[in-house]
XYZ file of C-alpha atoms in Angstrom:
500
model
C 109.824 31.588 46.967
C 107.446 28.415 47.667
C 105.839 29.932 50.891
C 105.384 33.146 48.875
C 103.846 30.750 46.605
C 101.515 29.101 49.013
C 100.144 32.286 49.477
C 99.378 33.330 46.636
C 97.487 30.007 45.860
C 95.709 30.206 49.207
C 94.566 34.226 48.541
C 93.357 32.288 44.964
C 91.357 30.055 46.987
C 90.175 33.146 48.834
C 89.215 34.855 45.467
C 87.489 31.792 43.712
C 85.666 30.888 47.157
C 86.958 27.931 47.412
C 88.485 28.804 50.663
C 86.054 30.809 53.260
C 88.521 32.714 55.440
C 87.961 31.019 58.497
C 90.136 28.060 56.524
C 92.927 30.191 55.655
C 95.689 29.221 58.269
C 94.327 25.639 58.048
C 94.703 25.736 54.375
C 98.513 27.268 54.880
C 99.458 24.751 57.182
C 98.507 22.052 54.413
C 100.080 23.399 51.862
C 103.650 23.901 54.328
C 103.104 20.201 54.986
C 103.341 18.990 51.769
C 105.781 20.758 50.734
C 107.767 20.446 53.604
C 108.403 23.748 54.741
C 108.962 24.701 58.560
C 109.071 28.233 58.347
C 106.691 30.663 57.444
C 105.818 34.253 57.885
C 102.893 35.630 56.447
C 103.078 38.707 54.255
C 102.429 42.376 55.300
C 100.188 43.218 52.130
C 97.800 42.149 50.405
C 98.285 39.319 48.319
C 96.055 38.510 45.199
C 96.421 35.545 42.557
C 93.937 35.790 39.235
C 92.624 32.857 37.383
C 95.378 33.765 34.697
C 98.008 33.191 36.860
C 97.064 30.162 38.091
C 99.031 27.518 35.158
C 102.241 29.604 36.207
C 101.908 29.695 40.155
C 101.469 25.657 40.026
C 103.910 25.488 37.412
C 106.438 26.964 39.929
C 105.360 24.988 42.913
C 105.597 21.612 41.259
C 109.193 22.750 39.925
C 109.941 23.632 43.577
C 108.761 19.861 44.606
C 111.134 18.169 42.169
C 113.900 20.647 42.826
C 113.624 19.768 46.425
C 113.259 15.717 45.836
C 109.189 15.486 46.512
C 108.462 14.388 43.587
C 111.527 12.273 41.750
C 109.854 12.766 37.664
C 109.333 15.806 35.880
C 107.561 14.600 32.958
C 103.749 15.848 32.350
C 102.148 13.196 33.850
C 104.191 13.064 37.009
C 103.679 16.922 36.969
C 99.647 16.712 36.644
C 99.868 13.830 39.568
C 101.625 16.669 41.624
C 99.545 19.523 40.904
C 96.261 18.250 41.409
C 97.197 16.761 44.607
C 98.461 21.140 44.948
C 94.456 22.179 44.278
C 93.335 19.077 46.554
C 94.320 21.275 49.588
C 91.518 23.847 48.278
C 89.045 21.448 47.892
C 85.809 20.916 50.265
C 85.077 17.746 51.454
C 82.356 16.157 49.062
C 79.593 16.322 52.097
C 79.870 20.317 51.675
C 80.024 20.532 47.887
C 76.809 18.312 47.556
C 75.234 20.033 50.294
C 75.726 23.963 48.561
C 74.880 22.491 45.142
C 71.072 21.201 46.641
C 70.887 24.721 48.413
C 71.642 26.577 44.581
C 69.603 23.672 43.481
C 66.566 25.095 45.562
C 66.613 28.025 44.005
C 67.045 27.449 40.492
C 68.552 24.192 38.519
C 70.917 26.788 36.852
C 72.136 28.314 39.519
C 72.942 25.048 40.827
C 74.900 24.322 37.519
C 76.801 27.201 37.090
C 77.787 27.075 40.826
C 79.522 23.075 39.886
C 80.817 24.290 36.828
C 82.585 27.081 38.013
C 83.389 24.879 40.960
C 84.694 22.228 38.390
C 87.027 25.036 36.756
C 88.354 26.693 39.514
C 89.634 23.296 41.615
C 91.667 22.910 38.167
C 89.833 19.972 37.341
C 88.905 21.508 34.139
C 92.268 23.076 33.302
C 90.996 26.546 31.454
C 94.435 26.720 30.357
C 94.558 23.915 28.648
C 91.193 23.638 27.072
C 91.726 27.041 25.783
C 94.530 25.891 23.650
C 92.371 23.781 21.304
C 91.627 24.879 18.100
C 87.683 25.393 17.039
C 85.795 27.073 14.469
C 82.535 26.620 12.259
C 81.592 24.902 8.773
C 78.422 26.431 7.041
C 77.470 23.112 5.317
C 74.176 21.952 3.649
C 73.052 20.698 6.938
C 74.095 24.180 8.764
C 76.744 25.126 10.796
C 78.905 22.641 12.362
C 81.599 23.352 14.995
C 85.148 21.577 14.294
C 87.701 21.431 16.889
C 91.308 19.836 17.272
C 91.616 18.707 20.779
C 95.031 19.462 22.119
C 93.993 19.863 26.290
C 94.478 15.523 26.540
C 98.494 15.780 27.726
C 100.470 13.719 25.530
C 102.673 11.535 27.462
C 106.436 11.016 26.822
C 108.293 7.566 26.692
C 109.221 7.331 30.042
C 105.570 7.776 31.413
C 104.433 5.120 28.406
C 107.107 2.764 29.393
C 106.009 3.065 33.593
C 102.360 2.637 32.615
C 103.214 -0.243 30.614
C 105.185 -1.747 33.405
C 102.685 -0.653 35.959
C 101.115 -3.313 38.486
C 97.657 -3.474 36.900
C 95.210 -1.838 39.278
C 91.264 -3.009 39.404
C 90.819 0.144 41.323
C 88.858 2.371 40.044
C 87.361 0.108 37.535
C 87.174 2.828 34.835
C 87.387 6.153 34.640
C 83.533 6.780 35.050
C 83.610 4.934 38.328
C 82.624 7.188 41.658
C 85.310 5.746 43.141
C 87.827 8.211 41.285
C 86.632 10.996 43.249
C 89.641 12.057 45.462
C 91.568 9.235 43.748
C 95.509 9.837 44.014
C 96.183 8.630 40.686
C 98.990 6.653 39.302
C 100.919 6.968 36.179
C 98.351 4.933 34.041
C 95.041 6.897 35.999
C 94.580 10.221 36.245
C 94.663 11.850 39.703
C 91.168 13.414 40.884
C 91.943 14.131 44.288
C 90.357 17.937 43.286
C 87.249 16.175 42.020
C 83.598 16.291 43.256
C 80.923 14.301 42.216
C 77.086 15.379 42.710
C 75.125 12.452 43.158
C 71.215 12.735 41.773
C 68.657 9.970 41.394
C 67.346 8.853 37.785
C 64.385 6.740 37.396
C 64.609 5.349 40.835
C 68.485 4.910 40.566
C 71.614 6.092 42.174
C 73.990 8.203 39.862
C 77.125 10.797 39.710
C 76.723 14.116 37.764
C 80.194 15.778 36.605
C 81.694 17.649 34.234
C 83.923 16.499 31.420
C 87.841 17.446 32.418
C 88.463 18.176 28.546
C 84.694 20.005 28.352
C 84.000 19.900 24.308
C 81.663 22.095 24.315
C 80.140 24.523 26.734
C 79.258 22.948 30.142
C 80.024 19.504 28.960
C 78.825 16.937 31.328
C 78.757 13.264 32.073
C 76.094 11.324 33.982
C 77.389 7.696 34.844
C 75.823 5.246 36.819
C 77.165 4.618 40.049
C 77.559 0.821 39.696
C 79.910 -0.131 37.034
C 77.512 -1.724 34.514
C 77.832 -1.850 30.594
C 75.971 0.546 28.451
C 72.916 -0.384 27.343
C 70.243 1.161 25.275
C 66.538 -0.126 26.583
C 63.624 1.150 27.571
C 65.133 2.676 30.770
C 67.450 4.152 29.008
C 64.633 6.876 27.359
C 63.457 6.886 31.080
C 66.377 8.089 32.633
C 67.269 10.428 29.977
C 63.457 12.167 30.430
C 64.165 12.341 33.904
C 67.323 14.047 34.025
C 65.735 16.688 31.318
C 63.256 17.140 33.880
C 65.813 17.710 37.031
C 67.795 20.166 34.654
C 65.328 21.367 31.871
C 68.344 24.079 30.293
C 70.346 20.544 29.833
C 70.105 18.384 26.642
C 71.467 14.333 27.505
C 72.246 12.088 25.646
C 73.109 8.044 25.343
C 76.144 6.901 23.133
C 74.615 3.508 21.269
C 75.451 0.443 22.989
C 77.454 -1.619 20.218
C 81.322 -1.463 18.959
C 82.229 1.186 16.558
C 79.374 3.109 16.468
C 79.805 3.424 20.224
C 81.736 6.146 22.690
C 85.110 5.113 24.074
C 83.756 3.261 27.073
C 81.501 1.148 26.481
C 82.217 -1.009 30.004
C 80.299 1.569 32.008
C 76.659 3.086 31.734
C 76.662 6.959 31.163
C 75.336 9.267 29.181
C 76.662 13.185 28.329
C 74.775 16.589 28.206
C 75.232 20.120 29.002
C 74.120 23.770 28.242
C 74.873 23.609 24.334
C 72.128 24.004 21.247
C 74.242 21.994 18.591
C 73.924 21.746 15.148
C 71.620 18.702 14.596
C 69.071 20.267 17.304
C 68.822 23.418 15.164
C 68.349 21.190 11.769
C 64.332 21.053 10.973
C 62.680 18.102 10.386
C 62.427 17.935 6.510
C 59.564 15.502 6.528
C 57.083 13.996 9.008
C 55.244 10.847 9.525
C 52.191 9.182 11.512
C 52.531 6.055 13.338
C 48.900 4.575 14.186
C 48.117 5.336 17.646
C 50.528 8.224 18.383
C 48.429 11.199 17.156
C 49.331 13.159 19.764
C 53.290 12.548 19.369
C 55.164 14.280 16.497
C 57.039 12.253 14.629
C 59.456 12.992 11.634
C 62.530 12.830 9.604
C 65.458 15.611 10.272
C 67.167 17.260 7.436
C 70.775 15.696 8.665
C 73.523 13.263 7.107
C 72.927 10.939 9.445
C 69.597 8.891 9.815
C 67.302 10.914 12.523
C 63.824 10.022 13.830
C 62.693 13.193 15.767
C 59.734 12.579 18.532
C 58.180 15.822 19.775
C 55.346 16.162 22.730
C 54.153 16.698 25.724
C 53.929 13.731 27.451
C 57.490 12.034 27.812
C 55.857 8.728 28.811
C 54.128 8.559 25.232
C 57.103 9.577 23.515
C 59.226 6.535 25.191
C 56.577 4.363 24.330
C 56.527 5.300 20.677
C 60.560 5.091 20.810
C 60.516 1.441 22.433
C 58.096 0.688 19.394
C 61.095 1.954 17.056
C 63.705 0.567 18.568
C 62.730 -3.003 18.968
C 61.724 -2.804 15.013
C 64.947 -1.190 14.261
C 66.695 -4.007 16.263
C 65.252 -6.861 14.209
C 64.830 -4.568 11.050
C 66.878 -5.700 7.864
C 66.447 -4.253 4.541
C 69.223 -6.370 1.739
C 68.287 -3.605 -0.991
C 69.493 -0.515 1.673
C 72.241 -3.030 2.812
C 71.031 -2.884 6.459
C 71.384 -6.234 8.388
C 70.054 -6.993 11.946
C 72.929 -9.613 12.643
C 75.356 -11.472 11.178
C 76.183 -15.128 12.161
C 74.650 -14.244 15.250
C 76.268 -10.788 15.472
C 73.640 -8.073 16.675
C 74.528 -4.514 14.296
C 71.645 -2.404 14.902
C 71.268 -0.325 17.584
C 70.108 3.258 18.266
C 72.204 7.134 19.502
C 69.536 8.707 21.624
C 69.578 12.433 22.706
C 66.525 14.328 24.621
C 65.857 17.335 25.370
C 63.231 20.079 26.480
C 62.613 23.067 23.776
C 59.302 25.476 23.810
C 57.500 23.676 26.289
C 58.062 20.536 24.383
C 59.917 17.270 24.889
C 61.962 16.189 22.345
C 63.908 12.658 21.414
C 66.054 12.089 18.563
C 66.897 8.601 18.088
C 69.774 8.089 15.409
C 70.050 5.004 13.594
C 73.132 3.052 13.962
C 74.671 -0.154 12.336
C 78.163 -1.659 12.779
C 78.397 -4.154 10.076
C 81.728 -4.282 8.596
C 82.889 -5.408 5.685
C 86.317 -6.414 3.292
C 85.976 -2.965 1.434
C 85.004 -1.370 5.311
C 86.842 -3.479 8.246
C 86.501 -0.766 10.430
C 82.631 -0.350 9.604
C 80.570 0.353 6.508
C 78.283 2.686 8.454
C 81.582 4.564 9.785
C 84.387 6.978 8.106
C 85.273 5.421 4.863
C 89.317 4.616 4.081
C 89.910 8.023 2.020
C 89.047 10.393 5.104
C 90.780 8.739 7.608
C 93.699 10.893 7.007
C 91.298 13.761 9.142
C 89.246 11.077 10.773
C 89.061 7.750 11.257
C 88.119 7.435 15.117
C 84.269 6.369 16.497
C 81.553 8.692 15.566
C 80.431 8.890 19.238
C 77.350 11.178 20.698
C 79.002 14.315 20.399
C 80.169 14.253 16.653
C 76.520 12.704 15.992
C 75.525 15.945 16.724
C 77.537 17.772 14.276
C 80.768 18.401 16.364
C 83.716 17.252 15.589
C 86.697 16.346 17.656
C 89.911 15.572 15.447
C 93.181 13.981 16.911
C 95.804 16.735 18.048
C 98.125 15.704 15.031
C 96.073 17.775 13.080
C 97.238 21.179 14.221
C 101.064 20.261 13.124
C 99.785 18.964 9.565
C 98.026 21.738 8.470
C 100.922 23.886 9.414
C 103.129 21.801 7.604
C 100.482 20.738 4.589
C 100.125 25.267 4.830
C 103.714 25.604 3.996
C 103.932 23.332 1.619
C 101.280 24.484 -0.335
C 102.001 27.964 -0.506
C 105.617 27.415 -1.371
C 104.673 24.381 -3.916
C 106.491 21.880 -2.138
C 105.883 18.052 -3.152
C 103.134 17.067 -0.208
C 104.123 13.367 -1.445
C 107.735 13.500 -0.044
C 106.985 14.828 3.041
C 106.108 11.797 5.489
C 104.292 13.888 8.405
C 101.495 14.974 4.931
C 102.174 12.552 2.630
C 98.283 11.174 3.787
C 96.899 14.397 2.853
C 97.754 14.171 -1.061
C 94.814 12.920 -2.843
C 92.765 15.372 -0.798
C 95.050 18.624 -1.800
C 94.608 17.746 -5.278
C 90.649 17.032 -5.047
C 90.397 20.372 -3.130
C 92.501 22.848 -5.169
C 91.391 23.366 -8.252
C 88.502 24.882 -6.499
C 90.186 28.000 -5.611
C 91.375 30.289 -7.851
C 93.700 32.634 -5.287
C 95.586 30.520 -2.590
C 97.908 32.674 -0.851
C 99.187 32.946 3.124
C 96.307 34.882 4.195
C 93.978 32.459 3.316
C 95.467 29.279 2.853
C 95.075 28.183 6.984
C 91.071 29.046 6.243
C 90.202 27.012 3.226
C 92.310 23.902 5.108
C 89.944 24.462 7.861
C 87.066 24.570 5.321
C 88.100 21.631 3.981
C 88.378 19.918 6.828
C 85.210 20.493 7.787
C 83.662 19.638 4.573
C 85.614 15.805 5.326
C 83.562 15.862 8.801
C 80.199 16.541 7.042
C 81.233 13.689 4.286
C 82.354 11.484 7.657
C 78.833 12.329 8.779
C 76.974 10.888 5.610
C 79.224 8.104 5.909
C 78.078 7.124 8.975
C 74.495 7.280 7.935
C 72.839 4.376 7.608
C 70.164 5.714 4.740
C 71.998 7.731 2.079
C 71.172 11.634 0.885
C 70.104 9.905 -2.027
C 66.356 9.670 -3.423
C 67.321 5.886 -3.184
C 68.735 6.076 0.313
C 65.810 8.333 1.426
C 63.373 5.984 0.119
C 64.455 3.166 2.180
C 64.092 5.195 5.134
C 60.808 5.950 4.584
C 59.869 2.166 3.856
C 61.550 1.475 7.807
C 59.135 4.303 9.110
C 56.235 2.903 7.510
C 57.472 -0.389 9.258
C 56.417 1.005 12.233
C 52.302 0.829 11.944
């Protein structure tokens, strides 16, 4: 079955174009090679493999390689090593991806886009399969609609693959996952292969880059731009600069920076990226509820938007004036303290504010919004004050990163089994307390309830996901550092008036 198999994935690669047809024997022979078959004989019709079929085909062929002692693990992580090393043998060399992305490029930015993200998808780099497993839906809430989704495409790993990363040799190579050097990387138990990855290099403000697509793509055409020399993040000056400039390279895009300090930071903060793609989310639709002047800046728009976190949103024509005005806000908001709004510059030395930028183009007009962060912490908040408080980290208690700024949540997979469980339990009136997996989930039940006066199995699964979203718009105001309060909103204005 494994050389019928080979041919079905090669007349995939033929269908997807990653394979021209002049490649096809060349592509066979790979495939026999690896695994290590000496006969073949082509079929005598015509042989077809659709993008559905694609999770079972490789699904075979990798139980085919253990079977036959290629690989000696079976677990997931062995199994994604395998695989992608599988789709490798499809993949163009990075010379000829780069070179048919500039010649979409030349003809429109989007074309060039949608060529590298169907690229991206097909090469199994973005498993479809996978991503279309995790669970999403909308929350109308008093700041719109916000998307909520459980991620469940991240493999979990078993013991055994924990236990062999543990006892891994430690590898300095890559140096992170952002690195370029993980393009056609083999991968290892603790690193993901990428040997079916292609990075597009494209200049920013004078400086070398990579442009990719997120493997676990959040949202639609999810995409990360990392600087090709493993440098910490940093938000500056150059930082509005570069994000301008890739706007203007790929005006459909929005971009934006994740700040720059601990907790109110992305995951990795080692290595200087930002993330974009083709998506209008929910804090680019909310307006901007009031506006204000800063002296010398008439012709830049600047104003206050109608979101639970703190957002200063510049509008114009001319990018450089707009980065000039945001350098003016965030060196104030740097030094900027404010005891009676509890808003500290430092600490002992400690640096706490810092700034989430995200531009993009809308209308014929350049936009920034720069978000105010601060990651003070404190006895009552260890894990921030300015960050999801203690009673809602039984839905969330990770980093509010760029993408959840911007009113999308991404909640841990354990979530999908709870509400099952908390669903059951609460149609059938069991005692949530006794039940370890929900025993977290109490308080909230019994805040939430009395709110509904029919609660049956048709609707039970969509009030827990209303709920649920209602805790990510409360994890939102959390995380703001000026309150929805006439007291909170106040103080925000006295920081804006700072600025003339």
């Amino acid at each position: 079955m494994i050389a019928q198999d080979i041919e079905k994935l090669v007349a995939y690669g033929l269908q997807t174009g990653l394979v021209e047809k002049e490649d096809k024997i060349y592509t066979i022979n790979r495939l026999l090679e690896l695994f290590e078959v000496e006969d073949f004989t082509e079929s005598d019709t015509d042989v077809t493999c659709g993008i559905d079929e694609l999770e079972s085909l490789l699904d075979r062929m990798v139980d085919y390689a253990f079977k036959a002692g290629i690989i000696t693990e079976n677990s997931i992580v062995y199994r994604d090593l395998f695989d992608t090393k599988i789709m490798s043998m499809l993949v163009g060399r990075p010379s000829e991806i780069i070179r048919k992305f500039k010649e979409y490029y030349a003809v429109s930015p989007k074309k060039a886009t949608d060529y590298y993200y169907k690229l991206s998808q097909d090469t199994n780099y973005i498993r479809r399969y996978r991503i279309e497993r995790d669970l999403k839906w909308t929350i109308d809430t008093t700041y719109g609609v916000m998307d909520i989704t459980i991620n469940l495409s991240k493999p979990e790993k078993d013991p055994k693959a924990i236990a062999a990363a543990k006892n891994a040799r430690q590898s300095g190579y890559p140096k992170c996952l952002l690195c370029m050097e993980n393009e056609g990387y083999a991968g290892r138990v603790n690193h993901p292969a990428r040997q079916n990855h292609r990075v597009i290099p494209v200049t920013i403000a004078d400086s070398a880059w990579g442009f990719q697509y997120s493997p676990y793509v959040y949202y639609n055409e999810h995409c990360i731009v990392f600087n090709s020399k493993h440098i910490p993040m940093k938000i500056e000056h150059a930082t509005f600069c570069k994000l301008f400039d890739f706007v203007k390279q790929f005006p459909h895009y929005i971009v934006g920076s994740n700040a720059d300090l601990p907790i109110v930071g992305g995951s990795i903060l080692s290595h200087d990226h930002f993330q974009g793609g083709n998506y209008d989310f929910a804090m680019a639709k909310a307006p901007v509820e009031r506006t204000f002047r800063v002296q010398g800046f008439d012709d830049v728009a600047a104003g206050i938007v109608n979101w639970p976190m703190s957002v200063i949103r510049l509008t114009g024509k001319d990018t450089d004036r707009i980065i000039q005005l945001a350098d003016i806000i965030l060196n104030q908001w740097r030094s900027y303290t404010d005891e009676d709004a509890f808003i500290y510059a430092e600490t002992d030395g400690e640096p706490h504010n810092t700034i989430t930028p995200i531009a993009r183009k809308r209308d014929g007009n350049f936009e920034l919004d720069l978000v105010l962060r601060n990651n003070i912490t404190t006895e009552e908040h260890p894990m921030g004050v300015y960050h999801s408080h203690g009673e809602r980290h039984h839905i969330k208690k990770e980093n509010i990163g760029l993408i959840e700024v911007m009113g999308l949540a991404i909640l841990p997979s354990r979530l999908k089994d709870e509400m099952e469980i908390l669903a059951d339990a609460i149609i059938n009136h069991k005692k949530i307390r006794s039940i370890e997996t929900i025993e977290k989930h109490a308080d909230w039940v019994e805040e939430f309830m009395p709110r509904y006066t029919s609660v049956n199995k048709e609707n039970i699964m969509e009030i827990l996901q209303k709920e649920v979203g209602m805790v990510f718009m409360k994890v939102l105001e959390d995380a703001g550092v000026y309150k929805r309060t006439p007291e909170g909103q106040a103080a925000f204005d006295r920081f804006c008036q700072s600025l003339s």
